[in-house]
Amino acid sequence: MLKQRNVFMRKHISEIAGMVGKSVELKGWVHRKRTSGKIIFIVLRDHTGIVQASFKSENLPEKEWEAAENVAVESSIAIEGKVVSDPRAPTGYEISGSSIKLISASEPYPITEYQSTELLLDKRHLWLRSTRMTKIMKVRSAVFRHTRSFLDRNGFFEITPPLITASAGESGADMFTVDYFGKDVYLTESSQLYSEAMIYSLEKVYSFAPSFRAEKSRTTKHLAEYWHLEPEMAYFDLNMTMELIENLISSIASGLIENEGELLEQLVIDKKTLSVVKPPFKRITYEKAIELLNKKGKELSWGDDLGVDEERMLTQDEKVPVFVTHWPKEIKPFYMPINPEDDRTVLCADLQAPAGHGEIVGGSERVWKYEDAIRRFREVEAIKGVKFNMDNYAWYLDLMRYGGVPHAGFGMGMERLIKWMLNLDHIRDAIPFPRMSNRVSP
Ligand code: 4AD
Ligand code: MG
């Protein structure tokens, strides 16, 4: 078993520290190159880091020396040499090269040291090779892994929802229309309704899939396509759901500290900002949030939604995420049930990231009795002046007609979470190929 696995394991640059005096073969890309007389210095990059290799003409066959002389930045190469310790080298080690083979030559690389943001987005497919993007993508992969690991440990089943749908899961106002064999359907804005359908067999489930939002808003936290985690739990109420959310998020944070500590350091993330993320998170009602914002000088009345500015103001001095609960029913979707203690509000909670990063989670209890659901649909129609096509929701209402149960769930935007945890200026750097209203390529 192990032997077979080793077949897939090449040696990487991060491993050479333990190999001083030994020979090693490495494959990667030319990060930098300089020639000094009869020595060529090549800085090699692989996914684990960079190392300098020096090649002397007397140690190389003539053809390989020529290859080394001509090799351009970003060419792919394979090298062999002896690992030597060199305190002057940035990583403390160097390779004294004995062979260099060109795998594929690079044309002149279009990205040089100082480039505009626009060019880096145009050349995104190449910019992803930069050391910073490499590190962010590793953290992203780890965040996904810690997320799944927490949910798997806690008895959840991962489910796979359809991404093409006829029914809106949210307001429906921001959906991309798709021509489906001559009929207009949509790219999903949320997989929630499908997650809900699956609690009737699996009880605790999560879908982990893209959601699409045709939002024109060009902010630092909106993507047109983002990765959406949507757990749904039978017999959970709002308090249990908030407890689950805070434990999930703190487990992702501690997972990163334990396993990706070095990466966090390289990305200049103060680990304290993550180690303080421990349950319980602060909980305030929507009403309280409005009061707080009024005190800070924002003119807002009960019933207003919170925009980017309000969200920033609310948590800019916070260190730990804050739940804002019990929002007015007028600004929340049909699936949220009325609060029995105050029928102006619904049983829901949004989670606001600290330091003004904005909403990262939206969650709620769900209507689960047929009559309540119909009442909520009619209410939303009256408030929004829209008409739901109930044919598209017949299947959803069936769930309540055949043994409905109390349940709750939430949606977490993975790029919003990563933006906060890595303190990124813009959400686009939390995803390899960002889709925004003004950009759909590469
Ligand atoms: O608050 P939202 O719209 O809620 C829902 O879609 C629910 N159906 C989720 C559920 O209960 N299953 O979206 C949930 C989260 C937000 O809190 C935010 O983190 C993220 O999705 N999100 C976006 N992320 C990036 N770009 C956008 N345009 C986003 N819109 C929402
Ligand atoms: Mg929301």
PDB file of N, CA and C in Angstrom, residues 90-130:
ATOM      1  N   PRO A  90      18.427  32.419   1.181  1.00  0.00           N
ATOM      2  CA  PRO A  90      17.208  32.820   1.900  1.00  0.00           C
ATOM      3  C   PRO A  90      16.577  31.654   2.663  1.00  0.00           C
ATOM      4  N   THR A  91      16.675  30.456   2.126  1.00  0.00           N
ATOM      5  CA  THR A  91      16.054  29.321   2.810  1.00  0.00           C
ATOM      6  C   THR A  91      17.075  28.516   3.610  1.00  0.00           C
ATOM      7  N   GLY A  92      18.359  28.912   3.563  1.00  0.00           N
ATOM      8  CA  GLY A  92      19.381  28.189   4.321  1.00  0.00           C
ATOM      9  C   GLY A  92      20.009  27.034   3.561  1.00  0.00           C
ATOM     10  N   TYR A  93      19.480  26.714   2.386  1.00  0.00           N
ATOM     11  CA  TYR A  93      20.003  25.581   1.607  1.00  0.00           C
ATOM     12  C   TYR A  93      20.139  25.975   0.150  1.00  0.00           C
ATOM     13  N   GLU A  94      21.001  25.237  -0.520  1.00  0.00           N
ATOM     14  CA  GLU A  94      21.195  25.440  -1.959  1.00  0.00           C
ATOM     15  C   GLU A  94      21.368  24.095  -2.604  1.00  0.00           C
ATOM     16  N   ILE A  95      21.216  24.061  -3.912  1.00  0.00           N
ATOM     17  CA  ILE A  95      21.507  22.837  -4.649  1.00  0.00           C
ATOM     18  C   ILE A  95      22.757  23.105  -5.484  1.00  0.00           C
ATOM     19  N   SER A  96      23.738  22.219  -5.334  1.00  0.00           N
ATOM     20  CA  SER A  96      24.893  22.298  -6.204  1.00  0.00           C
ATOM     21  C   SER A  96      24.585  21.382  -7.391  1.00  0.00           C
ATOM     22  N   GLY A  97      24.219  22.016  -8.512  1.00  0.00           N
ATOM     23  CA  GLY A  97      23.592  21.271  -9.600  1.00  0.00           C
ATOM     24  C   GLY A  97      24.540  20.413 -10.417  1.00  0.00           C
ATOM     25  N   SER A  98      24.058  19.217 -10.779  1.00  0.00           N
ATOM     26  CA  SER A  98      24.853  18.345 -11.651  1.00  0.00           C
ATOM     27  C   SER A  98      24.100  18.019 -12.941  1.00  0.00           C
ATOM     28  N   SER A  99      22.820  18.402 -13.009  1.00  0.00           N
ATOM     29  CA  SER A  99      22.058  18.153 -14.242  1.00  0.00           C
ATOM     30  C   SER A  99      20.865  19.104 -14.295  1.00  0.00           C
ATOM     31  N   ILE A 100      20.577  19.569 -15.487  1.00  0.00           N
ATOM     32  CA  ILE A 100      19.378  20.390 -15.673  1.00  0.00           C
ATOM     33  C   ILE A 100      18.744  20.012 -17.001  1.00  0.00           C
ATOM     34  N   LYS A 101      17.470  19.669 -16.960  1.00  0.00           N
ATOM     35  CA  LYS A 101      16.785  19.282 -18.201  1.00  0.00           C
ATOM     36  C   LYS A 101      15.561  20.164 -18.387  1.00  0.00           C
ATOM     37  N   LEU A 102      15.442  20.670 -19.590  1.00  0.00           N
ATOM     38  CA  LEU A 102      14.291  21.506 -19.921  1.00  0.00           C
ATOM     39  C   LEU A 102      13.096  20.594 -20.197  1.00  0.00           C
ATOM     40  N   ILE A 103      11.995  20.843 -19.504  1.00  0.00           N
ATOM     41  CA  ILE A 103      10.773  20.082 -19.819  1.00  0.00           C
ATOM     42  C   ILE A 103       9.988  20.836 -20.888  1.00  0.00           C
ATOM     43  N   SER A 104       9.828  22.153 -20.672  1.00  0.00           N
ATOM     44  CA  SER A 104       9.157  22.969 -21.687  1.00  0.00           C
ATOM     45  C   SER A 104       9.581  24.422 -21.492  1.00  0.00           C
ATOM     46  N   ALA A 105      10.006  25.051 -22.589  1.00  0.00           N
ATOM     47  CA  ALA A 105      10.494  26.430 -22.498  1.00  0.00           C
ATOM     48  C   ALA A 105       9.327  27.395 -22.361  1.00  0.00           C
ATOM     49  N   SER A 106       9.556  28.490 -21.611  1.00  0.00           N
ATOM     50  CA  SER A 106       8.529  29.523 -21.487  1.00  0.00           C
ATOM     51  C   SER A 106       8.825  30.653 -22.459  1.00  0.00           C
ATOM     52  N   GLU A 107       7.770  31.185 -23.057  1.00  0.00           N
ATOM     53  CA  GLU A 107       7.914  32.429 -23.812  1.00  0.00           C
ATOM     54  C   GLU A 107       8.129  33.556 -22.798  1.00  0.00           C
ATOM     55  N   PRO A 108       8.539  34.753 -23.258  1.00  0.00           N
ATOM     56  CA  PRO A 108       8.737  35.857 -22.307  1.00  0.00           C
ATOM     57  C   PRO A 108       7.487  36.034 -21.437  1.00  0.00           C
ATOM     58  N   TYR A 109       7.660  35.989 -20.122  1.00  0.00           N
ATOM     59  CA  TYR A 109       6.524  35.966 -19.192  1.00  0.00           C
ATOM     60  C   TYR A 109       5.864  37.342 -19.120  1.00  0.00           C
ATOM     61  N   PRO A 110       4.531  37.399 -19.281  1.00  0.00           N
ATOM     62  CA  PRO A 110       3.882  38.717 -19.338  1.00  0.00           C
ATOM     63  C   PRO A 110       3.761  39.411 -17.983  1.00  0.00           C
ATOM     64  N   ILE A 111       4.018  38.693 -16.885  1.00  0.00           N
ATOM     65  CA  ILE A 111       3.894  39.349 -15.575  1.00  0.00           C
ATOM     66  C   ILE A 111       5.294  39.666 -15.049  1.00  0.00           C
ATOM     67  N   THR A 112       5.565  40.951 -14.846  1.00  0.00           N
ATOM     68  CA  THR A 112       6.834  41.326 -14.218  1.00  0.00           C
ATOM     69  C   THR A 112       6.513  41.957 -12.868  1.00  0.00           C
ATOM     70  N   GLU A 113       7.503  42.596 -12.265  1.00  0.00           N
ATOM     71  CA  GLU A 113       7.354  42.936 -10.845  1.00  0.00           C
ATOM     72  C   GLU A 113       6.147  43.821 -10.493  1.00  0.00           C
ATOM     73  N   TYR A 114       6.013  44.970 -11.149  1.00  0.00           N
ATOM     74  CA  TYR A 114       4.925  45.873 -10.776  1.00  0.00           C
ATOM     75  C   TYR A 114       3.863  45.884 -11.869  1.00  0.00           C
ATOM     76  N   GLN A 115       2.688  45.411 -11.553  1.00  0.00           N
ATOM     77  CA  GLN A 115       1.642  45.267 -12.556  1.00  0.00           C
ATOM     78  C   GLN A 115       0.338  45.799 -12.005  1.00  0.00           C
ATOM     79  N   SER A 116      -0.518  46.287 -12.891  1.00  0.00           N
ATOM     80  CA  SER A 116      -1.812  46.799 -12.444  1.00  0.00           C
ATOM     81  C   SER A 116      -2.706  45.635 -12.030  1.00  0.00           C
ATOM     82  N   THR A 117      -3.652  45.949 -11.152  1.00  0.00           N
ATOM     83  CA  THR A 117      -4.623  44.956 -10.715  1.00  0.00           C
ATOM     84  C   THR A 117      -5.359  44.372 -11.918  1.00  0.00           C
ATOM     85  N   GLU A 118      -5.694  45.225 -12.876  1.00  0.00           N
ATOM     86  CA  GLU A 118      -6.428  44.761 -14.057  1.00  0.00           C
ATOM     87  C   GLU A 118      -5.624  43.731 -14.843  1.00  0.00           C
ATOM     88  N   LEU A 119      -4.325  44.010 -15.032  1.00  0.00           N
ATOM     89  CA  LEU A 119      -3.504  43.057 -15.788  1.00  0.00           C
ATOM     90  C   LEU A 119      -3.423  41.727 -15.027  1.00  0.00           C
ATOM     91  N   LEU A 120      -3.277  41.823 -13.708  1.00  0.00           N
ATOM     92  CA  LEU A 120      -3.178  40.581 -12.933  1.00  0.00           C
ATOM     93  C   LEU A 120      -4.483  39.781 -13.006  1.00  0.00           C
ATOM     94  N   LEU A 121      -5.613  40.474 -13.176  1.00  0.00           N
ATOM     95  CA  LEU A 121      -6.887  39.755 -13.334  1.00  0.00           C
ATOM     96  C   LEU A 121      -7.022  39.190 -14.746  1.00  0.00           C
ATOM     97  N   ASP A 122      -6.529  39.949 -15.742  1.00  0.00           N
ATOM     98  CA  ASP A 122      -6.536  39.429 -17.126  1.00  0.00           C
ATOM     99  C   ASP A 122      -5.664  38.186 -17.240  1.00  0.00           C
ATOM    100  N   LYS A 123      -4.557  38.208 -16.501  1.00  0.00           N
ATOM    101  CA  LYS A 123      -3.608  37.088 -16.550  1.00  0.00           C
ATOM    102  C   LYS A 123      -3.769  36.202 -15.318  1.00  0.00           C
ATOM    103  N   ARG A 124      -4.974  36.125 -14.822  1.00  0.00           N
ATOM    104  CA  ARG A 124      -5.242  35.380 -13.590  1.00  0.00           C
ATOM    105  C   ARG A 124      -4.695  33.953 -13.653  1.00  0.00           C
ATOM    106  N   HIS A 125      -4.856  33.305 -14.812  1.00  0.00           N
ATOM    107  CA  HIS A 125      -4.413  31.912 -14.982  1.00  0.00           C
ATOM    108  C   HIS A 125      -2.914  31.784 -14.748  1.00  0.00           C
ATOM    109  N   LEU A 126      -2.170  32.876 -14.963  1.00  0.00           N
ATOM    110  CA  LEU A 126      -0.727  32.854 -14.698  1.00  0.00           C
ATOM    111  C   LEU A 126      -0.416  33.408 -13.310  1.00  0.00           C
ATOM    112  N   TRP A 127      -1.152  34.444 -12.917  1.00  0.00           N
ATOM    113  CA  TRP A 127      -0.929  35.079 -11.610  1.00  0.00           C
ATOM    114  C   TRP A 127      -1.142  34.084 -10.453  1.00  0.00           C
ATOM    115  N   LEU A 128      -1.959  33.055 -10.702  1.00  0.00           N
ATOM    116  CA  LEU A 128      -2.174  32.033  -9.661  1.00  0.00           C
ATOM    117  C   LEU A 128      -0.874  31.331  -9.280  1.00  0.00           C
ATOM    118  N   ARG A 129       0.182  31.463 -10.117  1.00  0.00           N
ATOM    119  CA  ARG A 129       1.472  30.851  -9.787  1.00  0.00           C
ATOM    120  C   ARG A 129       2.276  31.688  -8.793  1.00  0.00           C
ATOM    121  N   SER A 130       1.842  32.921  -8.530  1.00  0.00           N
ATOM    122  CA  SER A 130       2.612  33.772  -7.616  1.00  0.00           C
ATOM    123  C   SER A 130       2.636  33.129  -6.237  1.00  0.00           C
TER     124      SER A 130
END
